[in-house]
Coordinates of C-alpha atoms and ligand atoms in Angstrom, one line a residue:
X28 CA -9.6 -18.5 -20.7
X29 CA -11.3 -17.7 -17.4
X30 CA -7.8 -17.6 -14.9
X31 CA -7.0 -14.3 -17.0
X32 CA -10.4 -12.6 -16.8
X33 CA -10.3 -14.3 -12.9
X34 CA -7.1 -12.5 -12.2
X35 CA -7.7 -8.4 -12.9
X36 CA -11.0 -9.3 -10.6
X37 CA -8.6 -10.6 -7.9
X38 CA -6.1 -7.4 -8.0
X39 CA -8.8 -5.0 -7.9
X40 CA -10.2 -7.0 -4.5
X41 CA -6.8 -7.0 -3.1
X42 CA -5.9 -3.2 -3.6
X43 CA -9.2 -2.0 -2.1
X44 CA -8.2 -4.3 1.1
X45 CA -5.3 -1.9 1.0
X46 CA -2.3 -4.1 -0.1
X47 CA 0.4 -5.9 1.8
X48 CA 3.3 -3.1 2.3
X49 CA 2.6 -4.0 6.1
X50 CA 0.6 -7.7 5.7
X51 CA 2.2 -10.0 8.1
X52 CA 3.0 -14.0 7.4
X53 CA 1.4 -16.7 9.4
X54 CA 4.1 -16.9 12.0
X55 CA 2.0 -17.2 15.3
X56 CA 3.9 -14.1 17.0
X57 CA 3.3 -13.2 20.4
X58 CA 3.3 -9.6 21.2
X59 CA 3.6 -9.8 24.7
X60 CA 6.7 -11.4 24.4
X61 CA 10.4 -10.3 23.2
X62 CA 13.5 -12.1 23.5
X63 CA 16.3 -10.1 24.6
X64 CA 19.0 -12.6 24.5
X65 CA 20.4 -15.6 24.2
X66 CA 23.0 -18.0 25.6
X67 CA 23.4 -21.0 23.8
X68 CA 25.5 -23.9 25.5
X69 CA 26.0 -26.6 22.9
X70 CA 28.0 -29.9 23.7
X71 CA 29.4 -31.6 20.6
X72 CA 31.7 -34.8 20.7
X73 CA 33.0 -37.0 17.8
X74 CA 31.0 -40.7 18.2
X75 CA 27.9 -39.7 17.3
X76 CA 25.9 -36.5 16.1
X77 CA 23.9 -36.3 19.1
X78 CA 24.7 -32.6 20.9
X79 CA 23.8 -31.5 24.4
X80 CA 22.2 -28.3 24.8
X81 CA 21.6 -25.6 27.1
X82 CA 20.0 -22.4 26.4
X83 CA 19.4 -19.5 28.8
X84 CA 16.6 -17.1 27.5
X85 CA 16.1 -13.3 28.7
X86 CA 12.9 -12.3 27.6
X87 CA 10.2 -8.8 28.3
X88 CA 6.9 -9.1 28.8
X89 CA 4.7 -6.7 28.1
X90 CA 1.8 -7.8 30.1
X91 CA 1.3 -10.5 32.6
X92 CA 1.4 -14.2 30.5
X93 CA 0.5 -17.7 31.5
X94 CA 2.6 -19.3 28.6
X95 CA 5.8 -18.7 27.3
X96 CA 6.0 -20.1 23.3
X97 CA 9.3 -21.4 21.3
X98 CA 9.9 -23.3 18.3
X99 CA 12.4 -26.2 19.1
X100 CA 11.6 -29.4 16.5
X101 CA 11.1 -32.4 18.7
X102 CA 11.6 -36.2 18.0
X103 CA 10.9 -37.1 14.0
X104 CA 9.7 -40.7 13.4
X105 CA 12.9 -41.1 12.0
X106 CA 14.3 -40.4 16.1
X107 CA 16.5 -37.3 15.1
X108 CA 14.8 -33.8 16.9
X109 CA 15.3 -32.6 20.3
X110 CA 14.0 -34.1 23.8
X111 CA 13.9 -31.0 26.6
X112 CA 15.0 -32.8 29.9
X113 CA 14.0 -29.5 31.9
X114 CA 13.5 -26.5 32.2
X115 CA 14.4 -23.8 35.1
X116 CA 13.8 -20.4 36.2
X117 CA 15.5 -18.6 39.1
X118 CA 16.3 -22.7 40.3
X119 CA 12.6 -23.2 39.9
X120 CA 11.4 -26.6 37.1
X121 CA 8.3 -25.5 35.2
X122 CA 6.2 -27.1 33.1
X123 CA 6.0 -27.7 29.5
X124 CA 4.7 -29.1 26.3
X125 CA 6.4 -30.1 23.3
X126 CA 4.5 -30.5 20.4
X127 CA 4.3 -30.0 16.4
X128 CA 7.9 -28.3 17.1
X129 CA 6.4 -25.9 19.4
X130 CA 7.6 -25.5 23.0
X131 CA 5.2 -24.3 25.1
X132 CA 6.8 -23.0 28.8
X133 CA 3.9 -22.5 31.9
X134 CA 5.4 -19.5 33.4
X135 CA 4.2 -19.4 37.6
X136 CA 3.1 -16.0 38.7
X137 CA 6.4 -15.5 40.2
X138 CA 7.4 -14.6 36.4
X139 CA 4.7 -13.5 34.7
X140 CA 4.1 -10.0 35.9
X141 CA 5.4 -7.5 32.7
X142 CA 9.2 -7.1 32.7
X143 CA 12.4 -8.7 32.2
X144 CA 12.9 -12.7 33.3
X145 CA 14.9 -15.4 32.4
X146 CA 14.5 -19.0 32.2
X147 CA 16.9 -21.8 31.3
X148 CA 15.8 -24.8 28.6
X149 CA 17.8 -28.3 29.2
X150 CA 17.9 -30.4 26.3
X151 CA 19.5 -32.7 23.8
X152 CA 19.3 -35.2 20.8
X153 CA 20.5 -35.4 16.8
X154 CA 19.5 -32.6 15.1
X155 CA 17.4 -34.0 11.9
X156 CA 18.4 -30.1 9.9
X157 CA 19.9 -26.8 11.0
X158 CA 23.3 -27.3 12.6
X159 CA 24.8 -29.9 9.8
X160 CA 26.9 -32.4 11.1
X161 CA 29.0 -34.0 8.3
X162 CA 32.3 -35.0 6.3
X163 CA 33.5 -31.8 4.5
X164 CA 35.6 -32.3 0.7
X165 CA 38.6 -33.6 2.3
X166 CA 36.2 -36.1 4.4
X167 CA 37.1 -34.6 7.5
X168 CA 34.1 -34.0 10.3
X169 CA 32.6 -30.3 10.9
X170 CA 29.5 -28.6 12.4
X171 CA 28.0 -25.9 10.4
X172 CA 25.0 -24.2 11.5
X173 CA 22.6 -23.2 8.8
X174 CA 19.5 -22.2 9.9
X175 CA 18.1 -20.3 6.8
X176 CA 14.7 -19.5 6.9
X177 CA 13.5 -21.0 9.9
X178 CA 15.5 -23.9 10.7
X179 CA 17.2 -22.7 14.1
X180 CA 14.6 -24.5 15.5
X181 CA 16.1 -27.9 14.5
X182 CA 18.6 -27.2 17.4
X183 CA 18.2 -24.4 19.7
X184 CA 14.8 -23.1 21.4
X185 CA 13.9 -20.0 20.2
X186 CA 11.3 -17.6 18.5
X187 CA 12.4 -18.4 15.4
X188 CA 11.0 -15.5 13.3
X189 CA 13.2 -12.4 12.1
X190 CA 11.2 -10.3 13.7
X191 CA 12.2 -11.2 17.3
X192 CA 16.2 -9.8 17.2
X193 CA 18.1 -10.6 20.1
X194 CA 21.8 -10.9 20.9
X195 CA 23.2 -14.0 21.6
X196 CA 26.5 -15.9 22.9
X197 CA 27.6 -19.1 22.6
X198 CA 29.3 -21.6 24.3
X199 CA 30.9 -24.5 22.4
X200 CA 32.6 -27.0 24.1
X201 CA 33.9 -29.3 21.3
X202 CA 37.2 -32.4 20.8
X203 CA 40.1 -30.0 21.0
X204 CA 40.7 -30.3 17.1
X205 CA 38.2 -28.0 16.3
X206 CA 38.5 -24.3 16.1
X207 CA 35.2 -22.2 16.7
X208 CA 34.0 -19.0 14.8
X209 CA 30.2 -17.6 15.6
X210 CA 28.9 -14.2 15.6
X211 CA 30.7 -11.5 16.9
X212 CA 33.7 -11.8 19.0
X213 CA 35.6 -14.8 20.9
X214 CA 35.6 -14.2 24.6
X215 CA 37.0 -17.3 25.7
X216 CA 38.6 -20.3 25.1
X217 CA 40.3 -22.7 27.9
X218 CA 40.7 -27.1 28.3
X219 CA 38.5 -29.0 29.5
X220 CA 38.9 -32.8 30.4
X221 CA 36.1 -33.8 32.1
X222 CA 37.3 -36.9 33.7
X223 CA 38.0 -38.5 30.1
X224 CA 41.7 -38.1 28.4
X225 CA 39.7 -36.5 25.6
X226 CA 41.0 -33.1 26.0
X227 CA 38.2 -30.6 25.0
X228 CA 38.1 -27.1 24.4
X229 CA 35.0 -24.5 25.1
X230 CA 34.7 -21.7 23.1
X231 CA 32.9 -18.5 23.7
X232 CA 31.5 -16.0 21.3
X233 CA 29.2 -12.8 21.9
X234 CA 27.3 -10.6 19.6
X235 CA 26.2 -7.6 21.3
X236 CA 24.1 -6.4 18.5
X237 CA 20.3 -8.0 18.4
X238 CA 20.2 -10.1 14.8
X239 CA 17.5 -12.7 14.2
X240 CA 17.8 -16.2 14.4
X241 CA 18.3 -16.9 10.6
X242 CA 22.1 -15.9 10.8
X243 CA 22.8 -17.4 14.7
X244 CA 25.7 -19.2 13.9
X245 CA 28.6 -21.3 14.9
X246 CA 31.2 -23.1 12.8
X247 CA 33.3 -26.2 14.1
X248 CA 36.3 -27.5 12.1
X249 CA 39.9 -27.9 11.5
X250 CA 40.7 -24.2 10.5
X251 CA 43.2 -22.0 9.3
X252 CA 42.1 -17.9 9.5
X253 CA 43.9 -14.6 9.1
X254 CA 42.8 -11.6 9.0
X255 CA 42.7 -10.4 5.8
X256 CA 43.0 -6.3 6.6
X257 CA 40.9 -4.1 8.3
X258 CA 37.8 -1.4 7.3
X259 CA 37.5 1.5 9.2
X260 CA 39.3 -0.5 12.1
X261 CA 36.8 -3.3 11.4
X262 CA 38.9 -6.7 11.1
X263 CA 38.1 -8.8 8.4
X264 CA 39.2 -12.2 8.5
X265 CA 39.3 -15.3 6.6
X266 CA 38.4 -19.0 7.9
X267 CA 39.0 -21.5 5.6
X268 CA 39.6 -25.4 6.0
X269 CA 43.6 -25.8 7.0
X270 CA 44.3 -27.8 3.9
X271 CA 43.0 -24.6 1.4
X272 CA 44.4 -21.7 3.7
X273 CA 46.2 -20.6 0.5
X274 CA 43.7 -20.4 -1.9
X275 CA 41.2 -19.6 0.3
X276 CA 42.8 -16.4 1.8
X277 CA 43.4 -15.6 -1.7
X278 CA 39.7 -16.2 -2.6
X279 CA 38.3 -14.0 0.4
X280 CA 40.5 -11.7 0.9
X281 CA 38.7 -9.0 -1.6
X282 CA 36.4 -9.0 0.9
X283 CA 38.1 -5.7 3.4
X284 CA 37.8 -3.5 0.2
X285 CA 33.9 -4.7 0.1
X286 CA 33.2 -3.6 3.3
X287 CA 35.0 -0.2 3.1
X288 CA 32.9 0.4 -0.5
X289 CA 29.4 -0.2 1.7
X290 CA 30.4 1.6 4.6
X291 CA 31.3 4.5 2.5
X292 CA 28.1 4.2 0.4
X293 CA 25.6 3.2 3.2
X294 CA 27.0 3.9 6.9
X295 CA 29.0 1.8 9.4
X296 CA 29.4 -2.0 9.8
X297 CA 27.1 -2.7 12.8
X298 CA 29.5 -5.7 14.2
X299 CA 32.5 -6.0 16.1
X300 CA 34.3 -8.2 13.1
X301 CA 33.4 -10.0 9.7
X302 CA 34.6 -13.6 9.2
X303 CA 34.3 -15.1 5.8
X304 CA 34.0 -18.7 6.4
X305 CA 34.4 -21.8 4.2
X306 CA 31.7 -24.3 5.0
X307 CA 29.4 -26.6 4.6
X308 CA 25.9 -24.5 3.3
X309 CA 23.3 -25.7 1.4
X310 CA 23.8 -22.1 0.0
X311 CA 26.3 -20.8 -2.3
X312 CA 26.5 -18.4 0.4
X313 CA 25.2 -17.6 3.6
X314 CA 24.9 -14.0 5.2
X315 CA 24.9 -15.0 8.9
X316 CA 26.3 -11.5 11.1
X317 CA 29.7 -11.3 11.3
X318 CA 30.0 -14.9 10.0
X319 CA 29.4 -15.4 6.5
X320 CA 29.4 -19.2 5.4
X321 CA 30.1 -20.1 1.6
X322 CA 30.0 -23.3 0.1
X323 CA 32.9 -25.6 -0.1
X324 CA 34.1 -25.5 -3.4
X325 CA 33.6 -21.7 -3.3
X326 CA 37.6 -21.7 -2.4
X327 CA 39.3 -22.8 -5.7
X328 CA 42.3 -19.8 -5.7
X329 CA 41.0 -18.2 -8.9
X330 CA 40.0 -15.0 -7.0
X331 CA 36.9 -14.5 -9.0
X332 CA 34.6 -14.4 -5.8
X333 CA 34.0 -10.8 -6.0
X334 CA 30.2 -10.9 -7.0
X335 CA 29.5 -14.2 -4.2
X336 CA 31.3 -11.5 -1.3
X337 CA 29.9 -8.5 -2.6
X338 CA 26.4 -10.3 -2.3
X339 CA 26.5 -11.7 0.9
X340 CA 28.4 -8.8 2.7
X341 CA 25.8 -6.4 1.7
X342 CA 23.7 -8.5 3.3
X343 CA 25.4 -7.6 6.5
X344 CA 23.7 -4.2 6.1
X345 CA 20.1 -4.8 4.9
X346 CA 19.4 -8.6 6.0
X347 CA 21.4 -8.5 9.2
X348 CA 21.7 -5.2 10.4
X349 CA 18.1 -4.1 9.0
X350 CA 16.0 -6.9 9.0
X351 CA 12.4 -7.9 7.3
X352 CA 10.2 -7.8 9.4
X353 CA 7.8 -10.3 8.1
X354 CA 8.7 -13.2 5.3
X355 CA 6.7 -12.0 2.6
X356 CA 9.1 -8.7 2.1
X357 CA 12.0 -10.6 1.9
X358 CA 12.9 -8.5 -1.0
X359 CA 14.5 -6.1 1.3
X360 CA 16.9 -8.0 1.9
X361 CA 17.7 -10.2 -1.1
X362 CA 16.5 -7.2 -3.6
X363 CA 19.0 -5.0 -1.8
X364 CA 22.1 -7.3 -2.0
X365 CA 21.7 -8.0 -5.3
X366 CA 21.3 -4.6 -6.1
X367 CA 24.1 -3.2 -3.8
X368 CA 26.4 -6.0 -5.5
X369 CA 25.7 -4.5 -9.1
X370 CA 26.2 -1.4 -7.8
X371 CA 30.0 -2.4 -6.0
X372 CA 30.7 -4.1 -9.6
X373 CA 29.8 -1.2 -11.7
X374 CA 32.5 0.4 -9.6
X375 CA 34.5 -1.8 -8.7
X376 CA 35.0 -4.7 -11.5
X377 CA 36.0 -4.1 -14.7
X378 CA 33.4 -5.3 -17.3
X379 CA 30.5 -5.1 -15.2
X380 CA 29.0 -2.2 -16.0
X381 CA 25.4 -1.7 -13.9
X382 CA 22.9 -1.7 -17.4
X383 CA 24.4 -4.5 -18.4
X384 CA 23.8 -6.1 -15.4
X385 CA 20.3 -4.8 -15.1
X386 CA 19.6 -6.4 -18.5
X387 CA 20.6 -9.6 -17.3
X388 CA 18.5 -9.3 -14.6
X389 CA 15.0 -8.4 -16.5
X390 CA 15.4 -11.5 -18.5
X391 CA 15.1 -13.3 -15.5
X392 CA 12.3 -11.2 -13.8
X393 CA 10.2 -11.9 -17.4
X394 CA 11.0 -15.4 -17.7
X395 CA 10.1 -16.0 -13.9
X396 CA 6.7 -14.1 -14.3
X397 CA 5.9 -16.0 -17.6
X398 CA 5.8 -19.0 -15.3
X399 CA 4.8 -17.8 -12.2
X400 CA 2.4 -14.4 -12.3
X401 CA 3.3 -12.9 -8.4
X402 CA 4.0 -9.9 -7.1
X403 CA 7.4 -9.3 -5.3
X404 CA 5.5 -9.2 -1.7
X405 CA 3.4 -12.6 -2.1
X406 CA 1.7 -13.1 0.3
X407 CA 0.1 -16.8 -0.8
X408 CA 3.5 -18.3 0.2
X409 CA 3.6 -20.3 2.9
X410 CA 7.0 -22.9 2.5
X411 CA 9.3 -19.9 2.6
X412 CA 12.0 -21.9 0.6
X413 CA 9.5 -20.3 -2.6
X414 CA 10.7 -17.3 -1.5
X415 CA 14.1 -17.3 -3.2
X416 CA 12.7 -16.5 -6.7
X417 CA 13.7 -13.6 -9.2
X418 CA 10.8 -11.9 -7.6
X419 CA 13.0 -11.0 -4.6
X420 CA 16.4 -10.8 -6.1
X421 CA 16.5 -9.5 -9.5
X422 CA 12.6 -7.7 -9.4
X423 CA 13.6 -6.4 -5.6
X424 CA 16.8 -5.2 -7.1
X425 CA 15.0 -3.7 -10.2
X426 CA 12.6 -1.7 -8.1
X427 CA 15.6 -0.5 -6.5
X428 CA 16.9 1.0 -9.6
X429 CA 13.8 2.3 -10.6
X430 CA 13.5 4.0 -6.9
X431 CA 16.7 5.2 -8.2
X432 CA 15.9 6.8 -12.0
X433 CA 12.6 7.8 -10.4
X434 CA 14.5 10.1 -7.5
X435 CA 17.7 10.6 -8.7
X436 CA 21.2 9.3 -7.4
X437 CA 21.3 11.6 -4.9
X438 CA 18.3 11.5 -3.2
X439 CA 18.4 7.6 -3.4
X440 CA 21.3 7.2 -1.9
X441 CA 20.6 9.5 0.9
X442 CA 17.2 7.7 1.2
X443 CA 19.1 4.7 1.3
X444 CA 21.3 6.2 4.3
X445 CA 18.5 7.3 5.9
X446 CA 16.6 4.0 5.7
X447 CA 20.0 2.3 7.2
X448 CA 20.5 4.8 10.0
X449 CA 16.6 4.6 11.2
X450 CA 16.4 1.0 10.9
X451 CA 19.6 -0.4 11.8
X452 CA 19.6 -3.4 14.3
X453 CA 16.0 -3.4 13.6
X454 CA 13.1 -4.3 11.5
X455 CA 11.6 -3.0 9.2
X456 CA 8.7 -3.4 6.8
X457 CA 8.4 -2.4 2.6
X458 CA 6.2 1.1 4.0
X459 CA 8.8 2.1 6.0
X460 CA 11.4 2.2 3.6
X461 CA 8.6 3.9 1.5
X462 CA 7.8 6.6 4.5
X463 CA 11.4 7.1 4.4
X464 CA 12.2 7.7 0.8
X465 CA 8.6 10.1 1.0
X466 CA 10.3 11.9 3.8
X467 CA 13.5 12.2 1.7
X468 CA 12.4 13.3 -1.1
X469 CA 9.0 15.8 -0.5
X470 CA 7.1 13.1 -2.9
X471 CA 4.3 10.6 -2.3
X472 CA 5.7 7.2 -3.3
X473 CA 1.9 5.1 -3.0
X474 CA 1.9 4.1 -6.6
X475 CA 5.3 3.5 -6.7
X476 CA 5.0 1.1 -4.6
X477 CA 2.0 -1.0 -5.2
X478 CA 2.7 -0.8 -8.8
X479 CA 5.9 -2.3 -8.5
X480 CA 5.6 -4.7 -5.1
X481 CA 2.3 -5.8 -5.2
X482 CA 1.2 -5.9 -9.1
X483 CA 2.3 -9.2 -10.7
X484 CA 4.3 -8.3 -14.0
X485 CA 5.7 -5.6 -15.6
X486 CA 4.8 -3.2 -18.7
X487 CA 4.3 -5.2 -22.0
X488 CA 4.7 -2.6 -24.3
X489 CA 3.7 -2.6 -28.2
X490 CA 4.7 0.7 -30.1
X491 CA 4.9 2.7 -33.3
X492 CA 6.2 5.3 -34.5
X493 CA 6.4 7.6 -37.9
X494 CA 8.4 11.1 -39.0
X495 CA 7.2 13.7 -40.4
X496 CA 9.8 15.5 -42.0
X497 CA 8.0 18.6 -43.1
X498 CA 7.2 19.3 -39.5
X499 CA 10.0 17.8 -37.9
X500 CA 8.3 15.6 -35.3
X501 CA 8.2 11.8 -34.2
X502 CA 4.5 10.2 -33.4
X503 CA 4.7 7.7 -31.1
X504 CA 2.1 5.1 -30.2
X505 CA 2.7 3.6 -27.0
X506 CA -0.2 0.6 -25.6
X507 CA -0.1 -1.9 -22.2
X508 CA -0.5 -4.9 -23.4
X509 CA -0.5 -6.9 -20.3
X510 CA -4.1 -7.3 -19.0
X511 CA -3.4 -7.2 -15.3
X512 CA -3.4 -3.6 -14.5
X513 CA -1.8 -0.5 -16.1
X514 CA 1.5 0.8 -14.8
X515 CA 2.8 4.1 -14.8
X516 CA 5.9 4.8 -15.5
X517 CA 8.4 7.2 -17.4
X518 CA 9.9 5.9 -20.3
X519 CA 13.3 7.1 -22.5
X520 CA 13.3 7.0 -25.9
X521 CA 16.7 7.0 -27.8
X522 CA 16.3 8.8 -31.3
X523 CA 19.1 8.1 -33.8
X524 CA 19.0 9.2 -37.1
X525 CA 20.8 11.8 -39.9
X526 CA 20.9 15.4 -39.9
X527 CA 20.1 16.1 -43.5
X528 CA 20.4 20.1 -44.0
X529 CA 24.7 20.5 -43.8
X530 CA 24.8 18.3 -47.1
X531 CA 25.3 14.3 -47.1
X532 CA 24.1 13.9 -43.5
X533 CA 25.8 13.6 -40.4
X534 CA 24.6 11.2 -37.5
X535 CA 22.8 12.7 -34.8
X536 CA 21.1 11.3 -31.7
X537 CA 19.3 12.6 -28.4
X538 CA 17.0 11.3 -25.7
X539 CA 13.3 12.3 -25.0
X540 CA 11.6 11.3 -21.9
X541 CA 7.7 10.6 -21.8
X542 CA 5.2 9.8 -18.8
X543 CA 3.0 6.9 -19.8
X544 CA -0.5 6.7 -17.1
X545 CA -2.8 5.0 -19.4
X546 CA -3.3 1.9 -21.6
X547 CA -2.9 3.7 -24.7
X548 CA -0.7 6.7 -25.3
X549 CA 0.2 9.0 -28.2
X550 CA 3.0 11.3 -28.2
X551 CA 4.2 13.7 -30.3
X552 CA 8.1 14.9 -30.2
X553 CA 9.9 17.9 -32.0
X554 CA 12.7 16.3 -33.6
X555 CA 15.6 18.1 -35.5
X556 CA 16.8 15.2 -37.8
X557 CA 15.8 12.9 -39.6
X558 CA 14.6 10.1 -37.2
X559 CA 15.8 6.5 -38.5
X560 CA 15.9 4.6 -35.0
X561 CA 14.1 4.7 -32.0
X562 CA 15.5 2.9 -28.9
X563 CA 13.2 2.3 -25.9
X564 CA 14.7 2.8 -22.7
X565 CA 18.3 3.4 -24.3
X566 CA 19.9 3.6 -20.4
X567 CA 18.3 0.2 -19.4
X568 CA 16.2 2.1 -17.0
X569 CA 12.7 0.7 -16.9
X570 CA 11.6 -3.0 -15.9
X571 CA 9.3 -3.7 -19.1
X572 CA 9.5 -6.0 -21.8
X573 CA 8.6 -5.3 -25.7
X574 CA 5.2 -6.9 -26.7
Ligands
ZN26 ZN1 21.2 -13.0 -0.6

């Protein structure tokens, strides 16, 4: 079969080229540039889905630049998109192009020169995906925004990449029925007729903290929110639709302890408030700052929404607050969340202990490589939908725990706090969490690393064993059978078995931990029983699979 005998040829290639702990996706960035802020005016009325939209846009330059660069999806064939009417600096029209849902801005020498400037984009029209415009369960009309990965663009001009962080306000003027949540906090909300007897109301929200455009969010509909308690003086509130107010403070109100667990365990909540929102996502959940969206029907009363909160609140502190800096290491942020979220369950829920949970999650990291044969970073993606695979969640998550065994709790967790405090509000790439947990813990993580983000697969393991009971010792044969590459890893074994000299035997068990570096290994353990059982990886500890 020549794809196999294809494929260790193509890892070896790729790890001499050094690997992709710091590869970048084929975003078109522009270094010069760096968005500082946003203000995003949106119009929205009730006879048609067509929204009116201002944006003002503060941006450095590094060095003097002819062309200023957005994404912003124009007209589709099927006439939904956006149509800029102009665009204005310092009461100045400049030019532009629109094109293949790029925006491209002339910027006259009175605003190219290196430093901070601001221009203001005019525009309007349906959007065809992004800010969904539709009937919610009880058929009434909303506006979600859902802009996950990169469909901000499908409303509002921006750089629509994660690793351009701004802050951002916005200002909804919307039919007086609808109540507006966003990120961060309100600053206004006052009437407005103009000239009609539709009474509408404009609605103000800042975030003062830079996030990236994935979770740049505003939510229109008929509301009812509390807030739910408060962490560390950090309100957290509920927004559900008016009809479900009960259930639905019921259903997100676990969310206050959540918080306080991961500020406790990571560091402080980077924004002013957290809203937990009922809405209309394509997601069962959402992780936008300060503004999580969950599906619909995720309000049903049963309070059994601990794992869905958990998730996307962790989020908050590596998604949000520390951000991938590139598409491809995703895992940093979905790994993390679904790791964090076993981790609050083991504490925090009865019944779900973390190796359990773990277990659970290797099935699905083998039965995704069986069909798919990536690495966690991978790099060949381009549609960055394919990125929400077991490779990011449960693999990112397992390489977590493994970080974990491989450093111990404590030094994990203070490499995890020290990753958060030097990233926060920033981006960050897979080497930097790596230079971090180096600097933590005196050791040189390199293999680590590759091995376990850039290696397609895990350890297929075949083994034997015997006991001798004149000389009281287990032989082990250990042998990689995956053809790929061969990991290195430490491995538990669980001996169980009879202690035969105190008469008629009494059970007896212990652990023995061994280093496996090569292809083939053979070990050889004192034992002082009578070995009938050996159990690999006893603690659920290692991501392999038995051959
Ligand atoms: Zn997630």
């Amino acid at each position: 079969m020549i794809k196999n005998i294809f494929l260790p040829f193509m890892v070896i290639v790729w790890v001499l080229i050094g690997g992709s702990l710091s590869a970048k996706d084929s975003y078109q960035r522009d270094p010069n540039v760096d968005i500082i802020h946003y203000c995003f005016r949106v119009q929205l009325n009730d006879s048609t889905d067509r929204i009116e939209g201002s944006a003002d846009i503060t941006f450095s330059l590094a060095k003097t630049t002819q062309e200023l660069r957005l994404d912003l999806a124009g007209l589709n064939d099927k006439g939904a998109g956006m149509v800029v009417e102009r665009v204005e600096a310092g009461g100045q029209t400049l030019l532009w192009h629109h094109e293949n849902k790029r925006l491209g801005i002339e910027i006259p020498d009175t605003l190219s020169a290196p430093g901070i400037h601001s221009i203001t984009v005019t525009y309007s029209g349906i959007p065809a995906d992004g800010l969904v415009i539709s009937k919610n369960k009880y058929g009434d009309r909303t506006f979600f925004a859902d802009n996950w990965p990169d469909r901000a663009r499908n409303w509002i001009p921006c750089v629509d990449h994660p690793s351009d962080k701004a802050t951002v306000e916005f200002i909804v003027t919307a039919p007086g029925r609808y109540t507006i949540v966003s990120n961060g906090i309100p600053a206004a909300v006052y009437p407005v007729n103009k000239g009609t007897n539709q009474r509408n109301l404009v609605s103000s929200w800042k975030e003062e903290v830079p996030v990236p455009t994935k979770v740049m969010v505003f939510g229109a509909a008929d509301f009812a929110w509390e807030t739910a308690g408060y962490s560390k003086g950090i309100p957290v509130q509920s927004w559900v639709y008016a009809q479900d107010r009960l259930p639905g403070f019921l259903d997100y109100r676990p969310a206050v302890e959540i918080v306080t667990f991961y500020q406790d365990l990571i560091g402080p909540y980077s924004y002013k408030k957290l809203a937990n929102v009922q809405s209309k996502t394509m997601f069962g959940g959402m992780e936008n700052s300060g503004c999580i969206f969950y599906y619909e029907k995720s309000v049903t009363g049963k309070n059994n929404l601990q794992g869905l909160l958990a998730h996307e609140i962790a989020h908050q502190w590596f998604g949000d607050a520390v951000t991938e800096g590139d598409w491809h290491h995703i895992w940093l942020s979905e790994g993390f969340a679904t790791y964090l979220e076993a981790c609050y369950a083991d504490s925090m829920l009865a019944g779900r202990n973390l190796s359990d949970n773990m277990a659970e999650m290797r099935k699905s990291v083998i039965r995704y490589h069986e069909k798919t044969h990536k690495p966690v970073i991978d790099t060949t993606i381009v549609n960055n939908m394919e990125l929400l695979s077991a490779n990011s969640y449960q693999k990112g998550a397992w390489v977590l725990h493994m970080l974990r065994q491989e450093l111990g709790d404590e030094l994990f967790w203070s490499g995890i706090r020290a990753f958060y405090a030097t990233y926060r509000d920033r981006n960050a790439m897979s080497s930097d969490l790596q230079s971090v947990m180096e600097q933590v813990s005196g050791r040189k993580l390199d293999n680590f690393f590759r091995q376990w983000l850039e290696i397609p697969g895990q350890p297929v393991i075949q083994w034997s064993w015997t006991y001798d009971e004149k000389k009281k010792w287990v032989e082990i044969d250990i042998e990689q059978m995956q053809d790929q590459y061969d990991f290195e890893f430490d491995l538990t074994l669980g001996f169980s078995g009879m202690q035969t000299e105190s008469g008629p035997g009494n059970p007896k068990s212990t652990l023995a931990k061994v280093h496996v570096g090569n292809k083939k290994e053979h070990f050889t353990l004192p034992v002082d029983f009578r070995v009938t059982e050996i159990k690999l990886d006893p603690g659920t500890g290692l991501l392999f699979q038995e051959f």
